[in-house]
Tab-separated table of C-alpha atoms in Angstrom:
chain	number	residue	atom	x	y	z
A	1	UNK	CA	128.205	71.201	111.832
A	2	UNK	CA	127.334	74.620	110.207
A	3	UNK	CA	125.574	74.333	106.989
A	4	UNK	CA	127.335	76.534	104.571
A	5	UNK	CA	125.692	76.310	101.197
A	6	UNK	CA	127.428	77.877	98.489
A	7	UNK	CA	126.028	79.523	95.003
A	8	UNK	CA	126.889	76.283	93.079
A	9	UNK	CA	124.383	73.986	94.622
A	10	UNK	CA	121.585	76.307	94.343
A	11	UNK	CA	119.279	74.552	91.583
A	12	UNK	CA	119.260	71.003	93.996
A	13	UNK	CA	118.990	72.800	97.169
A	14	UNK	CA	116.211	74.446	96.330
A	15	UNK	CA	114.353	71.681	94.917
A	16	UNK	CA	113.516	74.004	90.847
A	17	UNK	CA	112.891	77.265	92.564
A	18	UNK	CA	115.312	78.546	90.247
A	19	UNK	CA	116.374	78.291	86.627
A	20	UNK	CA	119.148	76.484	85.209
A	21	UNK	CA	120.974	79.411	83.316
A	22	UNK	CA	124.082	79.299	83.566
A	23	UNK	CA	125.794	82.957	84.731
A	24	UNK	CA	128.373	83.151	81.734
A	25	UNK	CA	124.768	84.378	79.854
A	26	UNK	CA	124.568	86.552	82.136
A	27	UNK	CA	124.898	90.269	80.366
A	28	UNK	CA	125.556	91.948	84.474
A	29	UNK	CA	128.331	93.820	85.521
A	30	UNK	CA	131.667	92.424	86.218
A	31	UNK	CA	131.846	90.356	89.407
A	32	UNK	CA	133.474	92.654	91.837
A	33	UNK	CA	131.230	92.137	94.380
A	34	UNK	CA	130.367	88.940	97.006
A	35	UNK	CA	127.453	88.498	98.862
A	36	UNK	CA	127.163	86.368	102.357
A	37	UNK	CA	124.116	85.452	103.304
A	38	UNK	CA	123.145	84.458	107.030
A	39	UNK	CA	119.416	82.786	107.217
A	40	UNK	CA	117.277	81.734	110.130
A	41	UNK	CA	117.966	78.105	111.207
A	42	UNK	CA	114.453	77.670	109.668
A	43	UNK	CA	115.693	76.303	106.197
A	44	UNK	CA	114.145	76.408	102.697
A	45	UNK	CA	111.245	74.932	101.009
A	46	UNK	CA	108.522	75.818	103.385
A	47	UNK	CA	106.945	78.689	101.296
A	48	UNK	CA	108.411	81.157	104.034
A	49	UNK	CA	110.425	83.973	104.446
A	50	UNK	CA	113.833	82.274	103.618
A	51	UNK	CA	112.600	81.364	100.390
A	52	UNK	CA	111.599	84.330	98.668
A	53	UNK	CA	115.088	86.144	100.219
A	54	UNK	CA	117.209	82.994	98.392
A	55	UNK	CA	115.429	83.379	95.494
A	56	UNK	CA	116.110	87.266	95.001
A	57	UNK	CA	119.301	86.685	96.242
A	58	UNK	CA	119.872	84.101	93.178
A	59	UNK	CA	118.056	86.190	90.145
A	60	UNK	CA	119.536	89.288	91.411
A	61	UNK	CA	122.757	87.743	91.192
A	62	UNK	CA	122.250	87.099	87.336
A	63	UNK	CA	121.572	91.254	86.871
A	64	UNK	CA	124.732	92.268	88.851
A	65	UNK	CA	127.130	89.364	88.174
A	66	UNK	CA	127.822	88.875	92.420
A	67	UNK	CA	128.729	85.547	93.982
A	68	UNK	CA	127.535	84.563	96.762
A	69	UNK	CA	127.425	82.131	99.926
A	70	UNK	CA	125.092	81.102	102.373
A	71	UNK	CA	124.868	79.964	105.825
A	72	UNK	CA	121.442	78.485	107.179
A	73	UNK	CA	122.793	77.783	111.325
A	74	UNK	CA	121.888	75.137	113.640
A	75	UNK	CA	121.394	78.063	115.815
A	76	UNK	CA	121.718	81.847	116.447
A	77	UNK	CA	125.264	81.758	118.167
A	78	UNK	CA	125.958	79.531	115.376
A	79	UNK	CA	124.988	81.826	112.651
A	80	UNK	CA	127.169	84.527	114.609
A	81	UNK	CA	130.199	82.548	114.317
A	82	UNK	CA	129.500	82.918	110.395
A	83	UNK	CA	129.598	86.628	110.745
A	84	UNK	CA	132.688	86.595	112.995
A	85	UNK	CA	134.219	84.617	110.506
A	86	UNK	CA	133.342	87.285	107.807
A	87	UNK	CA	134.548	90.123	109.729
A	88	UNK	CA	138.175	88.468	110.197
A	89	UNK	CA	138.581	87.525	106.778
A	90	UNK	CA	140.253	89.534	104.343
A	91	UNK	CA	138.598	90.982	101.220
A	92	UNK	CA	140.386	88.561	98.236
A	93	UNK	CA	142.017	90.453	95.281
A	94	UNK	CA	139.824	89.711	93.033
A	95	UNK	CA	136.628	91.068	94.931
A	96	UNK	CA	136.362	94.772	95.779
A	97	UNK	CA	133.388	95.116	97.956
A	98	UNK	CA	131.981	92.412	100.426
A	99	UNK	CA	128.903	92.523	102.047
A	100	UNK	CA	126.835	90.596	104.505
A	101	UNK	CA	123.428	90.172	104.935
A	102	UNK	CA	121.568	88.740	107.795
A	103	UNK	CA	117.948	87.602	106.563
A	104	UNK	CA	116.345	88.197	109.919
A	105	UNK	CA	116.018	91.029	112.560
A	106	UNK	CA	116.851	88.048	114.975
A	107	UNK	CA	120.179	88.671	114.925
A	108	UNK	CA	119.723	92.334	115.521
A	109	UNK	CA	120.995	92.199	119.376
A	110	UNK	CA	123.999	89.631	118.990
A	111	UNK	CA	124.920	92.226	116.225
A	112	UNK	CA	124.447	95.069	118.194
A	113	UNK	CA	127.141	93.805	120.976
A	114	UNK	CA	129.087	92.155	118.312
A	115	UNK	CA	132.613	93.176	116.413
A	116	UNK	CA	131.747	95.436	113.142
A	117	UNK	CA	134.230	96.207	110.160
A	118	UNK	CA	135.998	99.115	109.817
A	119	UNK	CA	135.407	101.642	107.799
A	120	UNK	CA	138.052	100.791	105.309
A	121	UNK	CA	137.751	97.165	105.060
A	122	UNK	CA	135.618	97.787	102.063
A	123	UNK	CA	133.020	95.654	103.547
A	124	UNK	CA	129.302	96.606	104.928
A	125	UNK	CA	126.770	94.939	106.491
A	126	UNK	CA	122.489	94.419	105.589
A	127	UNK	CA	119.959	93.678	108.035
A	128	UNK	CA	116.226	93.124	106.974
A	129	UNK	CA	113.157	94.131	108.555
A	130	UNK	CA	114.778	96.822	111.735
A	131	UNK	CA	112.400	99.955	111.979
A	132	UNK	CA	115.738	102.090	112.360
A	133	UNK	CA	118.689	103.080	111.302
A	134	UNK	CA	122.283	101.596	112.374
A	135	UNK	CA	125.286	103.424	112.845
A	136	UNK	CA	127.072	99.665	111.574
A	137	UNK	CA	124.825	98.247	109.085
A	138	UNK	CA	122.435	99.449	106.075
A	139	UNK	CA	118.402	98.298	107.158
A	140	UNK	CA	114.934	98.355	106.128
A	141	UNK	CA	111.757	97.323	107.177
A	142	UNK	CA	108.468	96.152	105.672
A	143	UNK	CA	104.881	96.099	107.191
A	144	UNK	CA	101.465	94.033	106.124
A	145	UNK	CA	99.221	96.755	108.014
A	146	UNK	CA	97.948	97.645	104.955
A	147	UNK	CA	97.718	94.420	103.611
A	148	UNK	CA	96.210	93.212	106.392
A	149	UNK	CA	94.095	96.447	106.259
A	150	UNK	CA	93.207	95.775	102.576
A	151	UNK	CA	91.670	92.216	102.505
A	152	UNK	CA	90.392	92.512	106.094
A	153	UNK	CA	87.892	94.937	104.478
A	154	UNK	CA	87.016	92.916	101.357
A	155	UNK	CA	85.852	90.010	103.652
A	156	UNK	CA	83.733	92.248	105.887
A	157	UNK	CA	82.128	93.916	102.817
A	158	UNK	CA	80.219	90.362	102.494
A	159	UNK	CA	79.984	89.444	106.259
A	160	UNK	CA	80.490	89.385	109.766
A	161	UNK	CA	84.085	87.757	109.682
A	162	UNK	CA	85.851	86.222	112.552
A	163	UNK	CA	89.645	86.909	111.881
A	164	UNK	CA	91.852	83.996	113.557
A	165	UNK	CA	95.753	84.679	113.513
A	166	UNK	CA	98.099	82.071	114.076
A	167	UNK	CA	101.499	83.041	115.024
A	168	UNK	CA	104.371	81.344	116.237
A	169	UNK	CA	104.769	83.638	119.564
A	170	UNK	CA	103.984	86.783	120.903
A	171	UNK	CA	107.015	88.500	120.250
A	172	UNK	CA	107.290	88.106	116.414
A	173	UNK	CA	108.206	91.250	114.307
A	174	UNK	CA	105.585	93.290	112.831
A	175	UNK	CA	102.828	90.899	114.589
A	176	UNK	CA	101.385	93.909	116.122
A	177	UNK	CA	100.794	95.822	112.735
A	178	UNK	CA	99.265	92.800	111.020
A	179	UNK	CA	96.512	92.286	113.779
A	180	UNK	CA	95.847	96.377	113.902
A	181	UNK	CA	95.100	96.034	110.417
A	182	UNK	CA	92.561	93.577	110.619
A	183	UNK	CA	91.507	95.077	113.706
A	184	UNK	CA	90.658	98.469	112.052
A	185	UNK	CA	88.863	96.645	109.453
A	186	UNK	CA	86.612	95.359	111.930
A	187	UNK	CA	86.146	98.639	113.590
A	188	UNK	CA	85.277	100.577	110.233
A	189	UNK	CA	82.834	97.967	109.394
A	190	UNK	CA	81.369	97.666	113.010
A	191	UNK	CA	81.483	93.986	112.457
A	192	UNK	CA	83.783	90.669	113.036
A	193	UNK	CA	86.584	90.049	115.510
A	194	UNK	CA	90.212	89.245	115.711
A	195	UNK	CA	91.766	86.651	118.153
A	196	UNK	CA	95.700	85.745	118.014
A	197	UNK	CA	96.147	82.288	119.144
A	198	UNK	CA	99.656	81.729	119.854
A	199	UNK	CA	101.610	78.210	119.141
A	200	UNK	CA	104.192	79.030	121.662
A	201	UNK	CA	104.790	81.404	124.306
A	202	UNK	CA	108.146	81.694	124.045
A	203	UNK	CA	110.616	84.120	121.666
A	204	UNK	CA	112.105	82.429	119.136
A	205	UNK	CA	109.701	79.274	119.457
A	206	UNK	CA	106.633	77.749	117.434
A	207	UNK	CA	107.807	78.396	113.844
A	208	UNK	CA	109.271	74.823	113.122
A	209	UNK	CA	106.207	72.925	114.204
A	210	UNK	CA	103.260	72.544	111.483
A	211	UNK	CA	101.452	70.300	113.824
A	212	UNK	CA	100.633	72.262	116.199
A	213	UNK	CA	99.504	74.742	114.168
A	214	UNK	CA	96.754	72.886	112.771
A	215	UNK	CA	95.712	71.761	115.983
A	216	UNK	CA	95.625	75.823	117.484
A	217	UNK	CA	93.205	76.140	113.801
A	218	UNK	CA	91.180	73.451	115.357
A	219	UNK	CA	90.628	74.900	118.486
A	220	UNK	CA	90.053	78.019	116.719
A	221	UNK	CA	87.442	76.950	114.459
A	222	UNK	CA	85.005	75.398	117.908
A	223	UNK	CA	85.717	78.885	119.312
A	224	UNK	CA	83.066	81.005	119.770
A	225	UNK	CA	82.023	83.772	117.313
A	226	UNK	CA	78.960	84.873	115.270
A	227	UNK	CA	81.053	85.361	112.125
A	228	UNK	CA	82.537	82.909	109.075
A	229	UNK	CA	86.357	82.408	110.817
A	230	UNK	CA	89.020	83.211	108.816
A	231	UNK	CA	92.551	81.820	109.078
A	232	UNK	CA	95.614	84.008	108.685
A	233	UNK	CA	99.409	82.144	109.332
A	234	UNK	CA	102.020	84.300	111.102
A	235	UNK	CA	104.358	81.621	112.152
A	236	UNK	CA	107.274	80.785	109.617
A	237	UNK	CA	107.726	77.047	108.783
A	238	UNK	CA	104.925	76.492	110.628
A	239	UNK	CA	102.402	77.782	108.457
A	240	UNK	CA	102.199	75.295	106.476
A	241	UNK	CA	100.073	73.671	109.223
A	242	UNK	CA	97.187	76.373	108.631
A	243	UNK	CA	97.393	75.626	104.734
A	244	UNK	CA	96.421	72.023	105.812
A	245	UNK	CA	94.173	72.548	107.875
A	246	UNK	CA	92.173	75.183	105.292
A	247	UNK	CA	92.641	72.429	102.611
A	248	UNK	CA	91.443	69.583	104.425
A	249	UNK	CA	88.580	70.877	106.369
A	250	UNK	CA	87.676	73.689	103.716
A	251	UNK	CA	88.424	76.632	105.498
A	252	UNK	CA	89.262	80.289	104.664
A	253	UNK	CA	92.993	81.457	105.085
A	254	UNK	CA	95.057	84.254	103.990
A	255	UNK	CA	98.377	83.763	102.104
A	256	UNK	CA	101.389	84.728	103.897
A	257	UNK	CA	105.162	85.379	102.258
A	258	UNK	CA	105.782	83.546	99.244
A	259	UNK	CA	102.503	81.937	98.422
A	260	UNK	CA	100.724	82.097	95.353
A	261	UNK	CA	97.120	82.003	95.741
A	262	UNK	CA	96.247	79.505	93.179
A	263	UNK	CA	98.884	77.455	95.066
A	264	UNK	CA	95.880	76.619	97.346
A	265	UNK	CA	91.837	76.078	96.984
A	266	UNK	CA	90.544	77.878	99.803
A	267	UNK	CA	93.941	80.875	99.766
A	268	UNK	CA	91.786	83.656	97.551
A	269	UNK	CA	94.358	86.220	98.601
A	270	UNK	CA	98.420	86.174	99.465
A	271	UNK	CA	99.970	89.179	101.685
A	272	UNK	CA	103.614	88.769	100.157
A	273	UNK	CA	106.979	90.389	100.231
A	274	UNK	CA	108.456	91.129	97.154
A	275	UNK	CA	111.493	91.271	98.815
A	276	UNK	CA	113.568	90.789	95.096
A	277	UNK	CA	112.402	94.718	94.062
A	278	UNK	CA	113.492	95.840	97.870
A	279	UNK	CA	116.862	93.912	97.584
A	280	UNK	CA	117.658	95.631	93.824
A	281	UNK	CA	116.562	99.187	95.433
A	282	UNK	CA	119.755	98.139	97.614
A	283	UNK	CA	121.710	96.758	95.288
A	284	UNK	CA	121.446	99.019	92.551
A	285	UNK	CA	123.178	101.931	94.515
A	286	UNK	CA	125.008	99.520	96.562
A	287	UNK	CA	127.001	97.559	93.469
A	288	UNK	CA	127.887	101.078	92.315
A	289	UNK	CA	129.272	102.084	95.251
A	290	UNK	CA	127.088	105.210	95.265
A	291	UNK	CA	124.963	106.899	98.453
A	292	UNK	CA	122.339	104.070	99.718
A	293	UNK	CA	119.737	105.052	102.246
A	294	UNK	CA	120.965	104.398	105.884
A	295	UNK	CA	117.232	103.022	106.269
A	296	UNK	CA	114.465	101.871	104.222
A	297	UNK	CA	110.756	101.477	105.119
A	298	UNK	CA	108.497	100.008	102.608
A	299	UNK	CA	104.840	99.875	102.811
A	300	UNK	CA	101.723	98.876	100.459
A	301	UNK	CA	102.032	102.053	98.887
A	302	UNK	CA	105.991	101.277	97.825
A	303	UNK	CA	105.187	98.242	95.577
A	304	UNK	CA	107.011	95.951	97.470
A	305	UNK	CA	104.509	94.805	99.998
A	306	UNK	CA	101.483	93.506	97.743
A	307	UNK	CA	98.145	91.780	97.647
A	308	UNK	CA	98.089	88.690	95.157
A	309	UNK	CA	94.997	87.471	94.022
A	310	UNK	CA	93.784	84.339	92.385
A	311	UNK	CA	92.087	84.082	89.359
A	312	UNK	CA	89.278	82.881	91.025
A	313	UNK	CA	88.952	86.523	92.572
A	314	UNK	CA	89.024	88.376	88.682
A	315	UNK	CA	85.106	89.481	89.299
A	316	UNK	CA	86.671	91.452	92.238
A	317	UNK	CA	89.428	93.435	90.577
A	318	UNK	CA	87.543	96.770	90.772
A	319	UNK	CA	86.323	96.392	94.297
A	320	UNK	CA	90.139	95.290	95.504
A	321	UNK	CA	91.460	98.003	93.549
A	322	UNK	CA	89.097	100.817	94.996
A	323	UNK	CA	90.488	98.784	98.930
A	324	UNK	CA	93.811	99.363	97.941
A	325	UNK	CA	93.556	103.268	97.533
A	326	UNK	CA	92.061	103.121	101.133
A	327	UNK	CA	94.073	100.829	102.794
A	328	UNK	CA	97.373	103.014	101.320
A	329	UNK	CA	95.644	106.192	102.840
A	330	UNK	CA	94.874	104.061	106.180
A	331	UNK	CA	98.260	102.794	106.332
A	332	UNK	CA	99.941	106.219	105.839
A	333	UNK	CA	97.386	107.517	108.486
A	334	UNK	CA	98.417	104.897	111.269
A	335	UNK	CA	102.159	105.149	110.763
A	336	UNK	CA	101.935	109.057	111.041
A	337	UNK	CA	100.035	107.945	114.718
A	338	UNK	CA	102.969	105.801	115.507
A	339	UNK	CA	105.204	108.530	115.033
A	340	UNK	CA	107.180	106.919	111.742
A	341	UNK	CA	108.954	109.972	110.114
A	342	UNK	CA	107.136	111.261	106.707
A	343	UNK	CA	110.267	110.839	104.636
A	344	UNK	CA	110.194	106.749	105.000
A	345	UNK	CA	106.212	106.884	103.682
């Protein structure tokens, strides 16, 4: 049965992520607007993706007075039954504006070929992390190639590293720019490697199984290499698997969406989305009703792709600091390559 979790249940569902103030302290605008909100059937509390959307979704809720309901599917179709529902139901009196969300480009083709509002029905539609526009939806995109850029170089400024990524499958989103920026790294420094190892081959698979991620880190770490290996997660749920295996055989890795880095002994420094500042960039125009942008693409330079660091790494600030005015100019340099339009840098 689909797992529709409304606004109320919040605080239990997600096991103290949030606070307990109640929205009648709120001091946001009136409630004229609701918010549905269509996840990946990967759940919460797994430090991933669908945690740090539900938890802007919740504060941001407090600054602009919104309700809002959730859907986490058994399935994709599933999940597009949600949105069919949406689209047939009538805007209530006492709401003005509707929109939904979906939390994941992985509904971007059932969308595409799907039933879209009209343009009256006072009700639009959000999709995270498309590189384009839509002529049916508001979208925007964020990349790690700077990020990835960024603390590739710190390592190699000690050492030959050898940079292991785990992912999920070949065919995740923005897979590509995170190994080029490690890649590059290792070409500027003329030392190290890169290797993907994949958990599945198949789209859609290996991001619900922690297991096997720790055993692809295993095989990893008897692979051959001259340099220290380095562990980097790309695989949703999943990476929690590389966390363990970093912990327990004292291992390198590389923070990935949502994780702080004192969270972990051996995670010196996170690659995280702050995806609550890209959300109120939306939502700020959006609650309004004024002009949003069609299409949004943030990089390391827009504040809301960032490098955490642990406090372990506070003799380091000056030399991460000087590697993130590179890594912005690198990043604007390889997007310019790929042919990404100079008004989204």
């Amino acid at each position: 049965m689909r797992k529709v979790l409304f606004a109320t249940f919040q605080i239990i569902l997600t096991i103290g992520l949030f606070s307990a103030c109640s929205k009648n302290e709120d001091l946001g605008m009136p409630k004229v607007a609701h918010i549905y909100v269509l996840f990946t059937p990967e759940s919460f509390c797994n430090m991933g993706y669908n945690d740090i959307t539900l938890k802007a979704i919740e504060s941001l809720s407090h600054k602009y007075g919104y309700d809002y309901s959730f859907c986490v599917p058994e399935s994709i179709e599933e999940g597009m039954e949600y949105y069919k529902d949406w689209c047939e139901m009538e805007v209530s009196d006492d709401v003005s504006r509707s929109l939904f969300v979906f939390a994941s480009n992985i509904y971007d083709e059932p969308l595409a070929n799907a039933t879209h509002p009209t343009a009256d029905s006072h009700k639009d539609i959000l999709m995270f992390e498309v590189t384009k526009e839509l002529p049916y939806a508001y979208t925007f995109a964020m990349t790690y190639y700077g990020a990835s850029y960024m603390i590739g170089s710190f390592y190699l400024n000690f050492m030959p590293i050898d940079f292991q990524l785990i992912s999920a499958n070949p065919y995740l989103y923005g897979l590509n720019e995170v190994a080029d920026g490690f890649i590059a790294a290792t070409e500027e420094s003329t030392t190290g490697s890169v290797s993907i190892n994949y958990i599945s081959q198949s789209p859609g698979d290996g991001l619900n199984d922690d297991d096997k991620a720790y055993y692809e880190c295993k095989l990893a770490s008897k692979s051959e290499g001259d340099g220290l290996k380095i562990f980097i997660p790309y695989a949703g749920m999943s990476n929690l698997g590389v966390y363990r295996f970093s912990e327990s055989n004292h291992k390198i890795a590389i923070g990935v969406d949502c994780i702080d880095p004192d969270t972990f002994f051996y995670v010196n420094l996170c690659m995280n989305k702050r995806m609550d500042l890209a959300l109120d960039d939306f939502l700020e125009l959006w609650i309004e009703g004024k002009d949003v942008p069609r299409y949004r693409f943030y990089t390391l330079e827009s504040g809301r792709v960032v490098v955490d660091r642990s406090s372990a790494m506070g003799s380091s600030s000056e030399q991460l600091d000087a590697m993130y005015i590179q890594a912005v100019a690198k990043e604007r340099e390889y997007f310019k390559k790929q042919g990404v339009n100079e008004k989204y840098l």
